[in-house]
Amino acid sequence: MLAAMPDSAPSPVSAGGASARAGGDACPGTLRLHPADDGALARVRIPGGVLDPGRADALLAAAERFGDGELHLTSRGNVQLRGLGTGCGGELAALLTDAGLLPSAAHERARNIVASPLAGLDGSPALGAWLGELDRLVCASPAAAALSGRFLFALDAGGGDVDALGADVTVIAGGPDALLRIGAEDEVFRVPSSDEAPRAALLAAEAFLRAARDFGAWRVKDLPDDVRTELVRTIGSATGPAVHRPRPRPRKAAAPAPGPVGTKAIPAPVCTTAALSVDVPLGRLVPAQWRLLTETAKRYGDELRLTPWRGIIVPGPFPRQEAADALRALSAAGLITAPDSPWTGVGACIGHPGCAKSLSDVRAEAGAAVGPPGRLPVYWSGCERRCGHPHGEWIDVVATPDGHRISHVRGERREPPTTVRNDDPARLAAAVAEARAL
């Protein structure tokens, strides 16, 4: 049984902790739309990226009824709806509530949970029970409503993929017990029972809120060093013994390869594919693509999993020939179904003209620069904010008044950049390809 964590400071709900953060939390949600040049934007949290076909249908209905009809995937496995009318908020919220996508109005931006997308499909432990329980606990906690839209939970199946994303609270599957990581700390804590892992994650988040009350901190990394150290000590005293387990290297935060996932005989001699993995060019899905994915899910595993790398896993099982047929159909629809696609690993923010702050149409530039697949992912940003950028190791391309600045990012480290003039697109494409090949 987990010990209660010391209440070293009042809950921010009762003590007004959120007001200490200058300007308030501006992260968009479904109840507070964000104005953009192409209309209002809504961000729908999808814990763990897991959708059943009914909820997937509801998201498409919302996009077509209120927005531009497209669904935009985020770097946390959530969905953004764009081009919304400013007066649609009430109807949008009602539609999403009816579909079960908005279980708590007070917590709708706090439900940021990523999970290993191949959990239970590639031989790793399934995480569905953890995911459902953590979401339930977050929505039932009055204090958790004060978590910012930036705060992130991660559930890792043990392979390190989402552990490498730098979440604020990470739970790692580890046999009969579980491991709990706070921020980027190299020391993790053993949770005595795997069943207690979701509650340990919530208690850690509530302890963060108490520690952050006077510092305007949105995330664990924003805390002063001494406060963060004390937070980790407090959480450790309530869980279990510390274990040295450095956070995985940034390169570990890699997307599942597009194509079939794992094969196994169920039963022999019928050979089946456990799931299909597809990537989405620039994270943007048109209605026909979304419908095809949803119909494929309905026919086989009845589930979609949106990944933090703007991809989608369709669990099966699929008979091998039907898996090949399904991948051909998804490829014909414009989705990435093989790692040798030139679009593999290419991402971009919305850019101009959708965003007033963008200095260029980075989506068009990314498309013009597409070439042979690179070893590293690349992300194009129209301004210094780098909205939606990936995590881990990647090539950062940012539009500036003087040209496009290209740098190699390794977690929190950034190599010295090079700049290519805006009037030389061929040189820009070559420089990006060279950086991705390093």
Tab-separated table of C-alpha atoms in Angstrom, residues 71-235:
chain	number	residue	atom	x	y	z
A	71	LEU	CA	-8.110	15.843	-38.168
A	72	HIS	CA	-4.649	16.928	-37.076
A	73	LEU	CA	-2.555	14.613	-34.874
A	74	THR	CA	-0.335	16.115	-32.171
A	75	SER	CA	2.979	15.084	-30.636
A	76	ARG	CA	1.089	13.767	-27.599
A	77	GLY	CA	-1.289	11.492	-29.477
A	78	ASN	CA	-4.154	13.980	-29.254
A	79	VAL	CA	-6.373	15.378	-32.018
A	80	GLN	CA	-6.762	18.990	-33.097
A	81	LEU	CA	-9.759	20.319	-34.994
A	82	ARG	CA	-9.059	23.451	-37.046
A	83	GLY	CA	-11.085	26.009	-38.963
A	84	LEU	CA	-13.798	26.050	-36.300
A	85	GLY	CA	-16.390	28.773	-36.099
A	86	THR	CA	-15.977	30.883	-32.964
A	87	GLY	CA	-19.579	30.267	-31.913
A	88	CYS	CA	-19.535	26.465	-32.085
A	89	GLY	CA	-18.067	25.809	-28.630
A	90	GLY	CA	-21.255	24.703	-26.901
A	91	GLU	CA	-22.358	22.350	-29.665
A	92	LEU	CA	-18.847	20.925	-30.015
A	93	ALA	CA	-18.634	20.226	-26.290
A	94	ALA	CA	-22.059	18.555	-26.330
A	95	LEU	CA	-21.085	16.288	-29.241
A	96	LEU	CA	-17.812	15.253	-27.588
A	97	THR	CA	-19.493	14.724	-24.205
A	98	ASP	CA	-22.132	12.466	-25.752
A	99	ALA	CA	-19.346	10.419	-27.365
A	100	GLY	CA	-17.497	9.988	-24.038
A	101	LEU	CA	-14.585	12.176	-25.139
A	102	LEU	CA	-15.161	14.792	-22.445
A	103	PRO	CA	-15.724	12.898	-19.181
A	104	SER	CA	-14.894	15.891	-16.954
A	105	ALA	CA	-15.149	19.521	-17.975
A	106	ALA	CA	-12.864	20.532	-15.101
A	107	HIS	CA	-10.110	18.109	-16.188
A	108	GLU	CA	-10.306	18.171	-19.968
A	109	ARG	CA	-6.843	19.750	-20.416
A	110	ALA	CA	-5.275	17.701	-17.598
A	111	ARG	CA	-5.845	14.364	-19.367
A	112	ASN	CA	-2.445	14.389	-21.086
A	113	ILE	CA	-1.332	10.756	-21.026
A	114	VAL	CA	0.915	9.072	-23.573
A	115	ALA	CA	1.403	5.302	-23.608
A	116	SER	CA	3.609	2.878	-25.498
A	117	PRO	CA	1.517	2.388	-28.651
A	118	LEU	CA	2.565	-1.223	-29.226
A	119	ALA	CA	1.905	-2.323	-25.640
A	120	GLY	CA	0.415	-5.812	-25.597
A	121	LEU	CA	0.945	-6.220	-29.357
A	122	ASP	CA	4.695	-6.811	-29.695
A	123	GLY	CA	5.231	-9.056	-26.679
A	124	SER	CA	5.360	-6.159	-24.187
A	125	PRO	CA	2.844	-5.892	-21.320
A	126	ALA	CA	-0.604	-4.478	-22.059
A	127	LEU	CA	-1.286	-1.080	-20.477
A	128	GLY	CA	-5.040	-0.750	-20.889
A	129	ALA	CA	-5.829	-1.268	-17.196
A	130	TRP	CA	-3.256	1.335	-16.115
A	131	LEU	CA	-4.508	3.805	-18.702
A	132	GLY	CA	-8.164	3.511	-17.775
A	133	GLU	CA	-7.466	3.752	-14.057
A	134	LEU	CA	-5.101	6.727	-14.318
A	135	ASP	CA	-7.610	8.658	-16.433
A	136	ARG	CA	-10.365	7.847	-13.937
A	137	LEU	CA	-8.228	8.946	-10.985
A	138	VAL	CA	-7.196	12.209	-12.662
A	139	CYS	CA	-10.815	13.079	-13.456
A	140	ALA	CA	-11.860	12.262	-9.872
A	141	SER	CA	-9.169	14.433	-8.248
A	142	PRO	CA	-10.168	18.055	-7.490
A	143	ALA	CA	-6.489	18.999	-7.209
A	144	ALA	CA	-5.602	17.503	-10.616
A	145	ALA	CA	-7.922	19.993	-12.312
A	146	ALA	CA	-5.161	22.573	-11.695
A	147	LEU	CA	-2.609	20.669	-13.812
A	148	SER	CA	-1.620	22.709	-16.825
A	149	GLY	CA	-2.241	21.591	-20.373
A	150	ARG	CA	1.521	21.113	-20.645
A	151	PHE	CA	1.883	18.599	-17.800
A	152	LEU	CA	2.405	15.074	-19.152
A	153	PHE	CA	1.964	11.544	-17.809
A	154	ALA	CA	3.634	8.615	-19.612
A	155	LEU	CA	2.945	4.893	-19.338
A	156	ASP	CA	5.858	2.864	-20.694
A	157	ALA	CA	5.571	-0.848	-21.445
A	158	GLY	CA	9.223	-1.356	-20.496
A	159	GLY	CA	10.960	-0.689	-23.779
A	160	GLY	CA	11.740	2.956	-23.094
A	161	ASP	CA	9.905	4.520	-26.042
A	162	VAL	CA	7.692	6.949	-24.125
A	163	ASP	CA	10.025	7.009	-21.113
A	164	ALA	CA	12.419	8.879	-23.426
A	165	LEU	CA	9.863	11.610	-24.143
A	166	GLY	CA	10.599	13.518	-20.953
A	167	ALA	CA	7.180	13.357	-19.286
A	168	ASP	CA	6.616	14.881	-15.866
A	169	VAL	CA	5.495	11.578	-14.336
A	170	THR	CA	6.381	8.271	-15.991
A	171	VAL	CA	5.296	4.792	-14.936
A	172	ILE	CA	7.342	1.903	-16.339
A	173	ALA	CA	6.150	-1.683	-16.457
A	174	GLY	CA	8.572	-3.966	-14.659
A	175	GLY	CA	7.050	-7.324	-13.793
A	176	PRO	CA	5.025	-7.705	-10.584
A	177	ASP	CA	5.924	-4.168	-9.497
A	178	ALA	CA	6.297	-0.922	-11.431
A	179	LEU	CA	8.801	1.919	-11.593
A	180	LEU	CA	7.949	5.594	-11.116
A	181	ARG	CA	10.090	8.363	-12.633
A	182	ILE	CA	9.712	12.060	-11.818
A	183	GLY	CA	10.791	14.347	-14.656
A	184	ALA	CA	14.249	13.554	-16.001
A	185	GLU	CA	15.604	12.047	-12.763
A	186	ASP	CA	17.909	9.058	-13.153
A	187	GLU	CA	16.567	7.539	-9.930
A	188	VAL	CA	13.218	5.782	-10.198
A	189	PHE	CA	11.111	4.371	-7.369
A	190	ARG	CA	9.640	0.921	-7.087
A	191	VAL	CA	5.876	0.897	-6.640
A	192	PRO	CA	5.176	-2.121	-4.402
A	193	SER	CA	2.350	-3.452	-6.544
A	194	SER	CA	1.720	-2.932	-10.243
A	195	ASP	CA	-1.944	-2.324	-9.435
A	196	GLU	CA	-0.913	0.726	-7.410
A	197	ALA	CA	0.959	2.359	-10.301
A	198	PRO	CA	-1.841	4.683	-11.532
A	199	ARG	CA	-2.483	5.945	-8.003
A	200	ALA	CA	1.241	6.528	-7.490
A	201	ALA	CA	1.293	8.616	-10.683
A	202	LEU	CA	-1.638	10.734	-9.522
A	203	LEU	CA	-0.155	11.254	-6.043
A	204	ALA	CA	3.101	12.371	-7.663
A	205	ALA	CA	1.223	14.892	-9.818
A	206	GLU	CA	-0.641	16.239	-6.788
A	207	ALA	CA	2.657	16.552	-4.910
A	208	PHE	CA	4.054	18.527	-7.845
A	209	LEU	CA	1.125	20.942	-7.658
A	210	ARG	CA	1.816	21.580	-4.005
A	211	ALA	CA	5.517	22.129	-4.701
A	212	ALA	CA	4.801	24.369	-7.708
A	213	ARG	CA	2.288	26.614	-5.976
A	214	ASP	CA	4.670	29.511	-5.340
A	215	PHE	CA	6.870	29.239	-8.442
A	216	GLY	CA	4.583	29.564	-11.438
A	217	ALA	CA	5.809	26.176	-12.687
A	218	TRP	CA	3.820	24.366	-15.354
A	219	ARG	CA	6.047	21.273	-15.430
A	220	VAL	CA	8.529	19.468	-13.178
A	221	LYS	CA	11.493	20.824	-15.149
A	222	ASP	CA	10.317	24.395	-14.398
A	223	LEU	CA	10.837	23.990	-10.646
A	224	PRO	CA	13.940	25.430	-8.957
A	225	ASP	CA	16.557	22.731	-8.414
A	226	ASP	CA	16.186	22.600	-4.643
A	227	VAL	CA	12.388	22.421	-4.861
A	228	ARG	CA	12.573	19.661	-7.451
A	229	THR	CA	14.995	17.709	-5.262
A	230	GLU	CA	12.663	17.990	-2.283
A	231	LEU	CA	9.700	16.950	-4.446
A	232	VAL	CA	11.510	13.791	-5.546
A	233	ARG	CA	12.467	13.014	-1.931
A	234	THR	CA	8.867	13.448	-0.800
A	235	ILE	CA	7.520	11.180	-3.518
